[in-house]
Structure formats: structure tokens, C-alpha cells
PDB file of N, CA and C in Angstrom:
ATOM      1  N   MET A   1      -2.353   5.511  -3.750  1.00 65.00           N
ATOM      2  CA  MET A   1      -3.416   5.310  -4.575  1.00 65.00           C
ATOM      3  C   MET A   1      -2.559   5.481  -6.111  1.00 65.00           C
ATOM      4  N   VAL A   2      -1.862   6.722  -6.202  1.00 66.00           N
ATOM      5  CA  VAL A   2      -0.694   6.630  -7.412  1.00 66.00           C
ATOM      6  C   VAL A   2      -0.003   5.570  -7.627  1.00 66.00           C
ATOM      7  N   GLU A   3       0.346   5.001  -6.842  1.00 72.00           N
ATOM      8  CA  GLU A   3       1.577   4.079  -6.621  1.00 72.00           C
ATOM      9  C   GLU A   3       0.648   2.549  -7.023  1.00 72.00           C
ATOM     10  N   GLY A   4      -0.706   2.493  -6.664  1.00 70.00           N
ATOM     11  CA  GLY A   4      -1.303   1.473  -6.372  1.00 70.00           C
ATOM     12  C   GLY A   4      -1.087   0.531  -7.953  1.00 70.00           C
ATOM     13  N   ASN A   5      -1.483  -0.997  -8.435  1.00 72.00           N
ATOM     14  CA  ASN A   5      -1.704  -1.631  -9.435  1.00 72.00           C
ATOM     15  C   ASN A   5      -3.096  -2.465  -9.541  1.00 72.00           C
ATOM     16  N   GLU A   6      -3.585  -2.748 -10.464  1.00 74.00           N
ATOM     17  CA  GLU A   6      -4.270  -3.358 -10.449  1.00 74.00           C
ATOM     18  C   GLU A   6      -4.726  -5.033  -9.663  1.00 74.00           C
ATOM     19  N   THR A   7      -3.529  -5.132  -9.063  1.00 81.00           N
ATOM     20  CA  THR A   7      -3.910  -6.296  -8.041  1.00 81.00           C
ATOM     21  C   THR A   7      -3.799  -5.733  -6.772  1.00 81.00           C
ATOM     22  N   ASP A   8      -3.740  -4.002  -6.315  1.00 85.00           N
ATOM     23  CA  ASP A   8      -4.084  -4.144  -5.124  1.00 85.00           C
ATOM     24  C   ASP A   8      -5.185  -3.826  -4.503  1.00 85.00           C
ATOM     25  N   THR A   9      -5.925  -4.585  -4.751  1.00 88.00           N
ATOM     26  CA  THR A   9      -7.522  -4.517  -4.306  1.00 88.00           C
ATOM     27  C   THR A   9      -7.458  -5.882  -3.822  1.00 88.00           C
ATOM     28  N   VAL A  10      -8.685  -6.578  -2.709  1.00 90.00           N
ATOM     29  CA  VAL A  10      -8.734  -7.341  -2.006  1.00 90.00           C
ATOM     30  C   VAL A  10     -10.881  -7.674  -2.215  1.00 90.00           C
ATOM     31  N   LEU A  11     -10.989  -8.793  -2.833  1.00 91.00           N
ATOM     32  CA  LEU A  11     -12.461  -8.876  -2.475  1.00 91.00           C
ATOM     33  C   LEU A  11     -12.484  -9.106  -0.924  1.00 91.00           C
ATOM     34  N   MET A  12     -13.402  -8.718   0.180  1.00 92.00           N
ATOM     35  CA  MET A  12     -13.902  -9.279   1.099  1.00 92.00           C
ATOM     36  C   MET A  12     -15.681  -9.698   1.208  1.00 92.00           C
ATOM     37  N   LEU A  13     -15.731  -9.854   2.351  1.00 92.00           N
ATOM     38  CA  LEU A  13     -17.315 -10.203   2.597  1.00 92.00           C
ATOM     39  C   LEU A  13     -17.818 -11.148   1.738  1.00 92.00           C
ATOM     40  N   ARG A  14     -17.006 -11.910   0.516  1.00 90.00           N
ATOM     41  CA  ARG A  14     -17.788 -12.896   0.314  1.00 90.00           C
ATOM     42  C   ARG A  14     -18.793 -13.732   0.581  1.00 90.00           C
ATOM     43  N   LYS A  15     -17.784 -14.540   1.718  1.00 90.00           N
ATOM     44  CA  LYS A  15     -18.807 -15.544   2.473  1.00 90.00           C
ATOM     45  C   LYS A  15     -19.906 -15.321   3.155  1.00 90.00           C
ATOM     46  N   LEU A  16     -20.857 -13.681   2.831  1.00 91.00           N
ATOM     47  CA  LEU A  16     -21.799 -13.644   3.433  1.00 91.00           C
ATOM     48  C   LEU A  16     -22.169 -12.878   2.039  1.00 91.00           C
ATOM     49  N   ARG A  17     -21.953 -13.177   0.695  1.00 91.00           N
ATOM     50  CA  ARG A  17     -22.294 -12.992  -0.345  1.00 91.00           C
ATOM     51  C   ARG A  17     -22.976 -11.307  -0.593  1.00 91.00           C
ATOM     52  N   ASN A  18     -22.036 -10.640   0.071  1.00 90.00           N
ATOM     53  CA  ASN A  18     -22.107  -9.494   0.004  1.00 90.00           C
ATOM     54  C   ASN A  18     -20.630  -8.518  -0.031  1.00 90.00           C
ATOM     55  N   THR A  19     -20.378  -9.161  -1.597  1.00 91.00           N
ATOM     56  CA  THR A  19     -18.571  -8.571  -1.716  1.00 91.00           C
ATOM     57  C   THR A  19     -18.473  -7.492  -2.428  1.00 91.00           C
ATOM     58  N   SER A  20     -17.208  -7.047  -1.587  1.00 90.00           N
ATOM     59  CA  SER A  20     -17.085  -5.578  -1.695  1.00 90.00           C
ATOM     60  C   SER A  20     -15.367  -5.882  -2.201  1.00 90.00           C
ATOM     61  N   ARG A  21     -15.202  -5.224  -3.541  1.00 91.00           N
ATOM     62  CA  ARG A  21     -13.934  -4.608  -3.443  1.00 91.00           C
ATOM     63  C   ARG A  21     -13.356  -3.400  -3.391  1.00 91.00           C
ATOM     64  N   VAL A  22     -11.659  -3.574  -2.347  1.00 91.00           N
ATOM     65  CA  VAL A  22     -11.669  -2.679  -1.267  1.00 91.00           C
ATOM     66  C   VAL A  22      -9.954  -2.497  -1.867  1.00 91.00           C
ATOM     67  N   PHE A  23      -9.546  -1.259  -1.495  1.00 89.00           N
ATOM     68  CA  PHE A  23      -8.092  -1.309  -1.737  1.00 89.00           C
ATOM     69  C   PHE A  23      -7.378  -1.942  -0.659  1.00 89.00           C
ATOM     70  N   LYS A  24      -6.478  -2.917  -1.475  1.00 91.00           N
ATOM     71  CA  LYS A  24      -5.697  -3.671  -0.215  1.00 91.00           C
ATOM     72  C   LYS A  24      -4.549  -2.543   0.754  1.00 91.00           C
ATOM     73  N   ASN A  25      -5.455  -2.173   1.948  1.00 91.00           N
ATOM     74  CA  ASN A  25      -4.392  -1.839   2.980  1.00 91.00           C
ATOM     75  C   ASN A  25      -4.981  -2.668   4.559  1.00 91.00           C
ATOM     76  N   LYS A  26      -3.825  -1.983   5.005  1.00 93.00           N
ATOM     77  CA  LYS A  26      -3.537  -2.705   6.778  1.00 93.00           C
ATOM     78  C   LYS A  26      -5.241  -3.657   6.779  1.00 93.00           C
ATOM     79  N   VAL A  27      -5.895  -2.690   7.296  1.00 94.00           N
ATOM     80  CA  VAL A  27      -7.465  -3.243   7.284  1.00 94.00           C
ATOM     81  C   VAL A  27      -8.124  -3.921   6.883  1.00 94.00           C
ATOM     82  N   ALA A  28      -8.149  -3.852   5.119  1.00 94.00           N
ATOM     83  CA  ALA A  28      -8.406  -4.944   4.636  1.00 94.00           C
ATOM     84  C   ALA A  28      -7.734  -6.127   4.441  1.00 94.00           C
ATOM     85  N   LYS A  29      -6.375  -6.518   4.696  1.00 94.00           N
ATOM     86  CA  LYS A  29      -5.606  -7.255   4.986  1.00 94.00           C
ATOM     87  C   LYS A  29      -6.298  -8.180   6.010  1.00 94.00           C
ATOM     88  N   ALA A  30      -6.351  -7.056   7.344  1.00 95.00           N
ATOM     89  CA  ALA A  30      -6.377  -8.152   8.147  1.00 95.00           C
ATOM     90  C   ALA A  30      -8.536  -8.393   8.488  1.00 95.00           C
ATOM     91  N   ALA A  31      -8.777  -7.919   7.399  1.00 95.00           N
ATOM     92  CA  ALA A  31     -10.352  -8.160   7.477  1.00 95.00           C
ATOM     93  C   ALA A  31     -10.580  -9.798   6.680  1.00 95.00           C
ATOM     94  N   ALA A  32      -9.462  -9.676   5.579  1.00 94.00           N
ATOM     95  CA  ALA A  32      -9.747 -10.931   4.580  1.00 94.00           C
ATOM     96  C   ALA A  32      -9.105 -11.789   5.447  1.00 94.00           C
ATOM     97  N   ALA A  33      -8.103 -11.770   6.286  1.00 95.00           N
ATOM     98  CA  ALA A  33      -7.476 -12.684   7.432  1.00 95.00           C
ATOM     99  C   ALA A  33      -8.514 -13.697   8.245  1.00 95.00           C
ATOM    100  N   ILE A  34      -9.172 -12.312   9.019  1.00 96.00           N
ATOM    101  CA  ILE A  34     -10.182 -13.237   9.804  1.00 96.00           C
ATOM    102  C   ILE A  34     -11.162 -14.033   8.900  1.00 96.00           C
ATOM    103  N   GLU A  35     -11.749 -13.388   7.549  1.00 95.00           N
ATOM    104  CA  GLU A  35     -12.733 -14.007   7.038  1.00 95.00           C
ATOM    105  C   GLU A  35     -12.049 -15.315   6.897  1.00 95.00           C
ATOM    106  N   LYS A  36     -11.192 -15.224   5.817  1.00 93.00           N
ATOM    107  CA  LYS A  36     -10.580 -16.330   5.890  1.00 93.00           C
ATOM    108  C   LYS A  36     -10.241 -17.647   6.687  1.00 93.00           C
ATOM    109  N   GLU A  37      -9.626 -17.330   8.030  1.00 94.00           N
ATOM    110  CA  GLU A  37      -9.627 -18.073   9.150  1.00 94.00           C
ATOM    111  C   GLU A  37     -10.485 -18.535   9.467  1.00 94.00           C
ATOM    112  N   LYS A  38     -11.975 -17.448   9.893  1.00 94.00           N
ATOM    113  CA  LYS A  38     -13.098 -18.256  10.158  1.00 94.00           C
ATOM    114  C   LYS A  38     -14.218 -19.359   8.941  1.00 94.00           C
ATOM    115  N   GLY A  39     -13.697 -18.750   8.007  1.00 92.00           N
ATOM    116  CA  GLY A  39     -14.019 -20.375   7.051  1.00 92.00           C
ATOM    117  C   GLY A  39     -15.864 -19.768   6.978  1.00 92.00           C
ATOM    118  N   ASN A  40     -15.993 -20.825   6.795  1.00 92.00           N
ATOM    119  CA  ASN A  40     -18.062 -21.443   6.976  1.00 92.00           C
ATOM    120  C   ASN A  40     -18.565 -20.538   8.160  1.00 92.00           C
ATOM    121  N   ASP A  41     -17.723 -20.139   9.300  1.00 94.00           N
ATOM    122  CA  ASP A  41     -18.438 -19.588  10.519  1.00 94.00           C
ATOM    123  C   ASP A  41     -18.478 -18.164  10.824  1.00 94.00           C
ATOM    124  N   PHE A  42     -17.657 -17.629   9.519  1.00 95.00           N
ATOM    125  CA  PHE A  42     -17.483 -16.039   9.384  1.00 95.00           C
ATOM    126  C   PHE A  42     -18.750 -15.239   9.785  1.00 95.00           C
ATOM    127  N   GLN A  43     -18.937 -14.551  10.156  1.00 94.00           N
ATOM    128  CA  GLN A  43     -19.770 -13.479  10.528  1.00 94.00           C
ATOM    129  C   GLN A  43     -19.663 -12.238  10.262  1.00 94.00           C
ATOM    130  N   PHE A  44     -20.026 -11.185   9.821  1.00 94.00           N
ATOM    131  CA  PHE A  44     -19.986  -9.512   9.826  1.00 94.00           C
ATOM    132  C   PHE A  44     -19.774  -9.044  10.952  1.00 94.00           C
ATOM    133  N   SER A  45     -20.017  -9.584  12.371  1.00 95.00           N
ATOM    134  CA  SER A  45     -19.443  -9.002  13.422  1.00 95.00           C
ATOM    135  C   SER A  45     -18.474  -9.715  13.772  1.00 95.00           C
ATOM    136  N   ASP A  46     -17.644 -10.389  13.043  1.00 96.00           N
ATOM    137  CA  ASP A  46     -16.498 -10.437  13.301  1.00 96.00           C
ATOM    138  C   ASP A  46     -15.278  -9.372  12.879  1.00 96.00           C
ATOM    139  N   VAL A  47     -15.305  -8.327  11.669  1.00 95.00           N
ATOM    140  CA  VAL A  47     -15.034  -7.948  11.413  1.00 95.00           C
ATOM    141  C   VAL A  47     -15.483  -6.306  11.227  1.00 95.00           C
ATOM    142  N   ALA A  48     -16.745  -6.254  12.186  1.00 94.00           N
ATOM    143  CA  ALA A  48     -17.023  -4.900  11.823  1.00 94.00           C
ATOM    144  C   ALA A  48     -17.011  -3.885  12.638  1.00 94.00           C
ATOM    145  N   HIS A  49     -15.963  -4.155  13.289  1.00 94.00           N
ATOM    146  CA  HIS A  49     -15.032  -3.197  13.976  1.00 94.00           C
ATOM    147  C   HIS A  49     -13.760  -2.361  13.465  1.00 94.00           C
ATOM    148  N   LEU A  50     -13.595  -3.218  12.418  1.00 94.00           N
ATOM    149  CA  LEU A  50     -12.632  -2.825  11.276  1.00 94.00           C
ATOM    150  C   LEU A  50     -13.410  -2.022  10.037  1.00 94.00           C
ATOM    151  N   VAL A  51     -14.437  -2.934   9.362  1.00 92.00           N
ATOM    152  CA  VAL A  51     -14.879  -1.943   8.020  1.00 92.00           C
ATOM    153  C   VAL A  51     -16.211  -1.103   8.173  1.00 92.00           C
ATOM    154  N   ASN A  52     -16.493  -0.530   9.847  1.00 90.00           N
ATOM    155  CA  ASN A  52     -17.592   0.133   9.883  1.00 90.00           C
ATOM    156  C   ASN A  52     -17.544   1.643   9.574  1.00 90.00           C
ATOM    157  N   GLY A  53     -18.070   2.054   8.920  1.00 87.00           N
ATOM    158  CA  GLY A  53     -18.126   3.824   7.997  1.00 87.00           C
ATOM    159  C   GLY A  53     -17.489   4.891   9.290  1.00 87.00           C
ATOM    160  N   LYS A  54     -18.064   4.333  10.305  1.00 89.00           N
ATOM    161  CA  LYS A  54     -17.073   5.528  11.732  1.00 89.00           C
ATOM    162  C   LYS A  54     -15.897   5.656  11.320  1.00 89.00           C
ATOM    163  N   ARG A  55     -15.095   4.492  11.575  1.00 91.00           N
ATOM    164  CA  ARG A  55     -13.549   4.047  11.009  1.00 91.00           C
ATOM    165  C   ARG A  55     -13.302   4.307   9.940  1.00 91.00           C
ATOM    166  N   GLY A  56     -13.890   4.106   9.161  1.00 87.00           N
ATOM    167  CA  GLY A  56     -13.671   4.924   7.720  1.00 87.00           C
ATOM    168  C   GLY A  56     -13.821   6.352   7.408  1.00 87.00           C
ATOM    169  N   ARG A  57     -14.736   7.055   7.875  1.00 90.00           N
ATOM    170  CA  ARG A  57     -14.831   8.135   7.746  1.00 90.00           C
ATOM    171  C   ARG A  57     -13.468   9.019   8.942  1.00 90.00           C
ATOM    172  N   THR A  58     -13.362   8.319   9.393  1.00 92.00           N
ATOM    173  CA  THR A  58     -11.819   9.128  10.841  1.00 92.00           C
ATOM    174  C   THR A  58     -10.832   9.224   9.639  1.00 92.00           C
ATOM    175  N   ALA A  59     -10.637   7.838   9.425  1.00 90.00           N
ATOM    176  CA  ALA A  59      -9.496   7.631   8.463  1.00 90.00           C
ATOM    177  C   ALA A  59      -9.031   8.793   7.446  1.00 90.00           C
ATOM    178  N   GLU A  60     -10.447   8.869   6.675  1.00 88.00           N
ATOM    179  CA  GLU A  60     -10.189   9.863   5.708  1.00 88.00           C
ATOM    180  C   GLU A  60     -10.174  11.497   6.077  1.00 88.00           C
ATOM    181  N   LYS A  61     -10.843  11.725   6.896  1.00 92.00           N
ATOM    182  CA  LYS A  61     -10.710  12.849   7.711  1.00 92.00           C
ATOM    183  C   LYS A  61      -9.041  12.918   7.712  1.00 92.00           C
ATOM    184  N   ASN A  62      -8.658  11.895   8.399  1.00 93.00           N
ATOM    185  CA  ASN A  62      -7.202  12.395   9.162  1.00 93.00           C
ATOM    186  C   ASN A  62      -6.310  12.015   8.189  1.00 93.00           C
ATOM    187  N   GLY A  63      -6.605  11.637   6.579  1.00 89.00           N
ATOM    188  CA  GLY A  63      -5.186  11.079   5.673  1.00 89.00           C
ATOM    189  C   GLY A  63      -5.123  10.177   6.233  1.00 89.00           C
ATOM    190  N   ASP A  64      -5.654   9.360   6.683  1.00 91.00           N
ATOM    191  CA  ASP A  64      -5.048   7.578   6.851  1.00 91.00           C
ATOM    192  C   ASP A  64      -5.239   6.681   5.951  1.00 91.00           C
ATOM    193  N   ALA A  65      -4.477   6.179   4.998  1.00 86.00           N
ATOM    194  CA  ALA A  65      -4.854   5.315   3.938  1.00 86.00           C
ATOM    195  C   ALA A  65      -5.249   3.770   4.641  1.00 86.00           C
ATOM    196  N   ASP A  66      -4.417   3.557   5.518  1.00 89.00           N
ATOM    197  CA  ASP A  66      -4.593   2.644   6.710  1.00 89.00           C
ATOM    198  C   ASP A  66      -5.682   2.529   7.426  1.00 89.00           C
ATOM    199  N   GLY A  67      -6.044   3.579   7.747  1.00 89.00           N
ATOM    200  CA  GLY A  67      -6.965   3.805   9.117  1.00 89.00           C
ATOM    201  C   GLY A  67      -8.327   2.815   8.453  1.00 89.00           C
ATOM    202  N   GLY A  68      -8.611   2.959   7.822  1.00 90.00           N
ATOM    203  CA  GLY A  68     -10.217   1.825   7.137  1.00 90.00           C
ATOM    204  C   GLY A  68      -9.880   1.098   5.744  1.00 90.00           C
ATOM    205  N   ILE A  69     -11.343   0.945   5.536  1.00 90.00           N
ATOM    206  CA  ILE A  69     -11.583   0.467   4.303  1.00 90.00           C
ATOM    207  C   ILE A  69     -11.809   1.344   3.431  1.00 90.00           C
ATOM    208  N   TRP A  70     -11.483   1.607   2.063  1.00 86.00           N
ATOM    209  CA  TRP A  70     -11.716   2.025   1.504  1.00 86.00           C
ATOM    210  C   TRP A  70     -12.159   1.521  -0.410  1.00 86.00           C
ATOM    211  N   THR A  71     -13.279   1.568  -1.015  1.00 85.00           N
ATOM    212  CA  THR A  71     -13.758   0.677  -2.170  1.00 85.00           C
ATOM    213  C   THR A  71     -12.724   1.432  -3.472  1.00 85.00           C
ATOM    214  N   ALA A  72     -12.244   0.432  -3.980  1.00 84.00           N
ATOM    215  CA  ALA A  72     -11.572   0.715  -4.685  1.00 84.00           C
ATOM    216  C   ALA A  72     -11.386  -0.366  -6.029  1.00 84.00           C
ATOM    217  N   GLY A  73     -11.466  -0.130  -7.246  1.00 80.00           N
ATOM    218  CA  GLY A  73     -11.837  -1.093  -8.227  1.00 80.00           C
ATOM    219  C   GLY A  73     -10.323  -1.227  -9.016  1.00 80.00           C
ATOM    220  N   GLN A  74     -10.206  -2.482  -9.513  1.00 78.00           N
ATOM    221  CA  GLN A  74      -8.873  -2.946 -10.446  1.00 78.00           C
ATOM    222  C   GLN A  74      -8.596  -1.756 -11.236  1.00 78.00           C
ATOM    223  N   VAL A  75      -9.276  -0.397 -11.545  1.00 80.00           N
ATOM    224  CA  VAL A  75      -8.835   0.687 -12.602  1.00 80.00           C
ATOM    225  C   VAL A  75      -7.934   1.404 -11.652  1.00 80.00           C
ATOM    226  N   VAL A  76      -7.621   1.357 -10.462  1.00 79.00           N
ATOM    227  CA  VAL A  76      -6.839   2.020  -9.148  1.00 79.00           C
ATOM    228  C   VAL A  76      -5.062   1.621  -9.606  1.00 79.00           C
ATOM    229  N   GLY A  77      -5.037   0.660 -11.103  1.00 77.00           N
ATOM    230  CA  GLY A  77      -3.969   0.339 -11.183  1.00 77.00           C
ATOM    231  C   GLY A  77      -3.732   1.418 -12.979  1.00 77.00           C
ATOM    232  N   LEU A  78      -5.109   1.879 -13.263  1.00 79.00           N
ATOM    233  CA  LEU A  78      -4.495   3.140 -14.316  1.00 79.00           C
ATOM    234  C   LEU A  78      -4.352   4.647 -13.570  1.00 79.00           C
ATOM    235  N   ILE A  79      -4.490   4.681 -12.707  1.00 82.00           N
ATOM    236  CA  ILE A  79      -4.238   6.180 -11.922  1.00 82.00           C
ATOM    237  C   ILE A  79      -2.558   6.729 -12.032  1.00 82.00           C
ATOM    238  N   GLN A  80      -2.438   7.632 -12.758  1.00 83.00           N
ATOM    239  CA  GLN A  80      -0.987   7.876 -12.951  1.00 83.00           C
ATOM    240  C   GLN A  80      -0.677   9.005 -12.272  1.00 83.00           C
ATOM    241  N   ASP A  81      -1.541   9.905 -11.840  1.00 87.00           N
ATOM    242  CA  ASP A  81      -1.626  11.089 -11.319  1.00 87.00           C
ATOM    243  C   ASP A  81      -2.356  11.945 -10.648  1.00 87.00           C
ATOM    244  N   ILE A  82      -2.381  12.786 -10.152  1.00 89.00           N
ATOM    245  CA  ILE A  82      -3.399  13.268  -9.368  1.00 89.00           C
ATOM    246  C   ILE A  82      -3.714  15.114  -9.625  1.00 89.00           C
ATOM    247  N   PRO A  83      -4.622  14.902 -10.954  1.00 93.00           N
ATOM    248  CA  PRO A  83      -4.539  16.315 -11.519  1.00 93.00           C
ATOM    249  C   PRO A  83      -4.972  17.475 -10.681  1.00 93.00           C
ATOM    250  N   THR A  84      -5.356  19.079 -10.969  1.00 96.00           N
ATOM    251  CA  THR A  84      -6.293  19.424 -10.554  1.00 96.00           C
ATOM    252  C   THR A  84      -7.982  19.281 -11.406  1.00 96.00           C
ATOM    253  N   CYS A  85      -8.872  19.744 -11.121  1.00 96.00           N
ATOM    254  CA  CYS A  85      -9.968  19.678 -11.306  1.00 96.00           C
ATOM    255  C   CYS A  85      -9.585  19.866 -13.217  1.00 96.00           C
ATOM    256  N   GLN A  86      -9.431  21.391 -12.672  1.00 96.00           N
ATOM    257  CA  GLN A  86      -8.796  22.240 -14.437  1.00 96.00           C
ATOM    258  C   GLN A  86      -7.725  21.642 -15.337  1.00 96.00           C
ATOM    259  N   GLU A  87      -7.011  20.853 -14.792  1.00 96.00           N
ATOM    260  CA  GLU A  87      -5.871  19.677 -15.333  1.00 96.00           C
ATOM    261  C   GLU A  87      -6.594  18.885 -16.194  1.00 96.00           C
ATOM    262  N   LEU A  88      -7.319  17.704 -15.260  1.00 95.00           N
ATOM    263  CA  LEU A  88      -8.025  16.925 -15.913  1.00 95.00           C
ATOM    264  C   LEU A  88      -9.259  17.292 -16.744  1.00 95.00           C
ATOM    265  N   MET A  89     -10.091  18.188 -16.837  1.00 97.00           N
ATOM    266  CA  MET A  89     -10.693  18.775 -17.968  1.00 97.00           C
ATOM    267  C   MET A  89     -10.007  19.103 -18.967  1.00 97.00           C
ATOM    268  N   ASP A  90      -9.245  19.981 -18.949  1.00 96.00           N
ATOM    269  CA  ASP A  90      -8.074  20.535 -19.892  1.00 96.00           C
ATOM    270  C   ASP A  90      -7.819  19.021 -20.960  1.00 96.00           C
ATOM    271  N   GLN A  91      -7.554  18.106 -19.899  1.00 95.00           N
ATOM    272  CA  GLN A  91      -6.751  17.088 -20.490  1.00 95.00           C
ATOM    273  C   GLN A  91      -7.834  15.953 -21.504  1.00 95.00           C
ATOM    274  N   MET A  92      -9.197  16.003 -20.788  1.00 96.00           N
ATOM    275  CA  MET A  92     -10.358  15.406 -21.461  1.00 96.00           C
ATOM    276  C   MET A  92     -10.751  16.344 -22.873  1.00 96.00           C
ATOM    277  N   ILE A  93     -10.711  17.463 -22.877  1.00 96.00           N
ATOM    278  CA  ILE A  93     -11.206  17.936 -23.775  1.00 96.00           C
ATOM    279  C   ILE A  93     -10.219  18.131 -24.898  1.00 96.00           C
ATOM    280  N   GLN A  94      -8.664  17.940 -24.663  1.00 96.00           N
ATOM    281  CA  GLN A  94      -7.900  17.520 -25.696  1.00 96.00           C
ATOM    282  C   GLN A  94      -7.674  16.287 -26.129  1.00 96.00           C
ATOM    283  N   GLU A  95      -7.727  15.604 -25.641  1.00 96.00           N
ATOM    284  CA  GLU A  95      -7.912  13.979 -25.791  1.00 96.00           C
ATOM    285  C   GLU A  95      -9.605  13.633 -26.648  1.00 96.00           C
ATOM    286  N   ALA A  96     -10.511  14.597 -26.263  1.00 95.00           N
ATOM    287  CA  ALA A  96     -11.637  14.429 -26.797  1.00 95.00           C
ATOM    288  C   ALA A  96     -11.453  15.159 -28.775  1.00 95.00           C
ATOM    289  N   GLU A  97     -10.858  16.355 -28.450  1.00 94.00           N
ATOM    290  CA  GLU A  97     -10.770  17.156 -29.771  1.00 94.00           C
ATOM    291  C   GLU A  97      -9.865  16.175 -30.714  1.00 94.00           C
ATOM    292  N   GLU A  98      -8.702  15.102 -30.253  1.00 94.00           N
ATOM    293  CA  GLU A  98      -7.780  14.948 -30.870  1.00 94.00           C
ATOM    294  C   GLU A  98      -8.630  13.594 -31.480  1.00 94.00           C
ATOM    295  N   THR A  99      -9.148  13.265 -30.767  1.00 94.00           N
ATOM    296  CA  THR A  99     -10.278  11.430 -31.312  1.00 94.00           C
ATOM    297  C   THR A  99     -10.775  12.473 -32.188  1.00 94.00           C
ATOM    298  N   ILE A 100     -11.659  12.924 -31.989  1.00 92.00           N
ATOM    299  CA  ILE A 100     -12.536  13.576 -33.062  1.00 92.00           C
ATOM    300  C   ILE A 100     -12.314  14.050 -34.599  1.00 92.00           C
ATOM    301  N   GLN A 101     -11.028  15.035 -34.583  1.00 91.00           N
ATOM    302  CA  GLN A 101     -10.221  15.183 -35.817  1.00 91.00           C
ATOM    303  C   GLN A 101      -9.471  14.158 -36.463  1.00 91.00           C
ATOM    304  N   ASP A 102      -9.219  13.072 -35.556  1.00 91.00           N
ATOM    305  CA  ASP A 102      -8.395  11.625 -35.810  1.00 91.00           C
ATOM    306  C   ASP A 102      -9.442  10.993 -36.951  1.00 91.00           C
ATOM    307  N   ARG A 103     -11.096  10.716 -36.267  1.00 89.00           N
ATOM    308  CA  ARG A 103     -11.448  10.027 -37.029  1.00 89.00           C
ATOM    309  C   ARG A 103     -12.476  10.787 -37.922  1.00 89.00           C
ATOM    310  N   LEU A 104     -12.471  12.059 -38.024  1.00 85.00           N
ATOM    311  CA  LEU A 104     -12.774  12.698 -38.854  1.00 85.00           C
ATOM    312  C   LEU A 104     -12.674  12.564 -40.071  1.00 85.00           C
ATOM    313  N   SER A 105     -10.554  12.659 -39.783  1.00 82.00           N
ATOM    314  CA  SER A 105      -9.967  12.703 -41.000  1.00 82.00           C
ATOM    315  C   SER A 105      -9.848  11.460 -41.976  1.00 82.00           C
ATOM    316  N   LYS A 106     -10.239  10.624 -41.373  1.00 80.00           N
ATOM    317  CA  LYS A 106     -10.239   9.217 -41.814  1.00 80.00           C
ATOM    318  C   LYS A 106     -11.538   8.654 -42.973  1.00 80.00           C
ATOM    319  N   MET A 107     -12.354   9.656 -42.443  1.00 77.00           N
ATOM    320  CA  MET A 107     -13.859   9.661 -43.255  1.00 77.00           C
ATOM    321  C   MET A 107     -14.059  10.554 -44.199  1.00 77.00           C
ATOM    322  N   MET A 108     -12.880  11.559 -44.372  1.00 71.00           N
ATOM    323  CA  MET A 108     -12.542  12.088 -45.917  1.00 71.00           C
ATOM    324  C   MET A 108     -12.657  11.624 -46.928  1.00 71.00           C
ATOM    325  N   VAL A 109     -13.123  11.704 -47.786  1.00 72.00           N
ATOM    326  CA  VAL A 109     -12.830  11.704 -49.295  1.00 72.00           C
ATOM    327  C   VAL A 109     -12.193  12.528 -49.999  1.00 72.00           C
ATOM    328  N   VAL A 110     -10.955  12.105 -50.367  1.00 70.00           N
ATOM    329  CA  VAL A 110     -10.573  13.063 -51.601  1.00 70.00           C
ATOM    330  C   VAL A 110     -10.356  12.674 -52.536  1.00 70.00           C
ATOM    331  N   THR A 111     -11.057  13.810 -53.274  1.00 72.00           N
ATOM    332  CA  THR A 111     -11.360  13.721 -54.862  1.00 72.00           C
ATOM    333  C   THR A 111     -10.199  15.027 -55.916  1.00 72.00           C
ATOM    334  N   SER A 112     -10.284  14.663 -56.953  1.00 71.00           N
ATOM    335  CA  SER A 112      -9.647  15.019 -57.644  1.00 71.00           C
ATOM    336  C   SER A 112     -10.333  16.160 -58.038  1.00 71.00           C
ATOM    337  N   SER A 113     -10.573  17.232 -58.389  1.00 67.00           N
ATOM    338  CA  SER A 113     -10.894  18.846 -58.920  1.00 67.00           C
ATOM    339  C   SER A 113     -10.517  18.491 -60.337  1.00 67.00           C
ATOM    340  N   ARG A 114     -11.676  18.876 -60.958  1.00 66.00           N
ATOM    341  CA  ARG A 114     -11.403  19.424 -62.584  1.00 66.00           C
ATOM    342  C   ARG A 114     -11.608  20.281 -63.019  1.00 66.00           C
ATOM    343  N   LEU A 115     -10.996  21.203 -62.309  1.00 63.00           N
ATOM    344  CA  LEU A 115     -11.768  22.858 -62.018  1.00 63.00           C
ATOM    345  C   LEU A 115     -10.378  23.331 -62.769  1.00 63.00           C
TER     346      LEU A 115
END
């Protein structure tokens, strides 16, 4: 995921009008290939064995990124690292403080004092 980019996702189940964007791994590619091959004859049962929840949960439990499908948006391309919760919160607070200070300083009107 950290090495992924915004093009590392695939839209699947479009023919069923139940589109899902998932990370482009081996299982997602296989399901997309089946959907493309079947064309208008595509049915969910054609890929159910690949996209079922049990398979995905098992893959997640085993840390197998290619073992099942997992939902991922194009934002996957913006992920640079996997910080701890504390690191993430510290970074968010720092960025918020910097943004507030930057914006407030631009709102200040400096007047010369006559005292």
C-alpha cells in the first residue's frame, strides 16, 4: 500500500451496477479479467469465490495482501508511510497549528503607533 500509487486500483462489478474500487492485487486482477471475458453474460457467481468476505478476512488475518480484495480509493497514492497513532496525531496537530498561525498572520493589520 505504501508503495502504491493512484493508478493501483481497479473498478470491479461494474456490469452488475455494483461498482467497487479495490486495490489492484492478484485477486482483483483475476476478478476483473473474468468480468471482462464474460462481458454481458457476467454474473456475480463468476467471481464470488474470489471476492467473498471470508476469503478477504482470512487474507487480512494472515497479512496476505494478494489473498483477497480490499477496498482502496485513489488516495492510496498519497500514502507515504504508516505512522503510529501518536505520530499521526502529533503531525495533524502540528499541521493544524501551522495553518492557523499562517492564516491568522495574514489577517493582521499592522498600524504604526503614534505614542
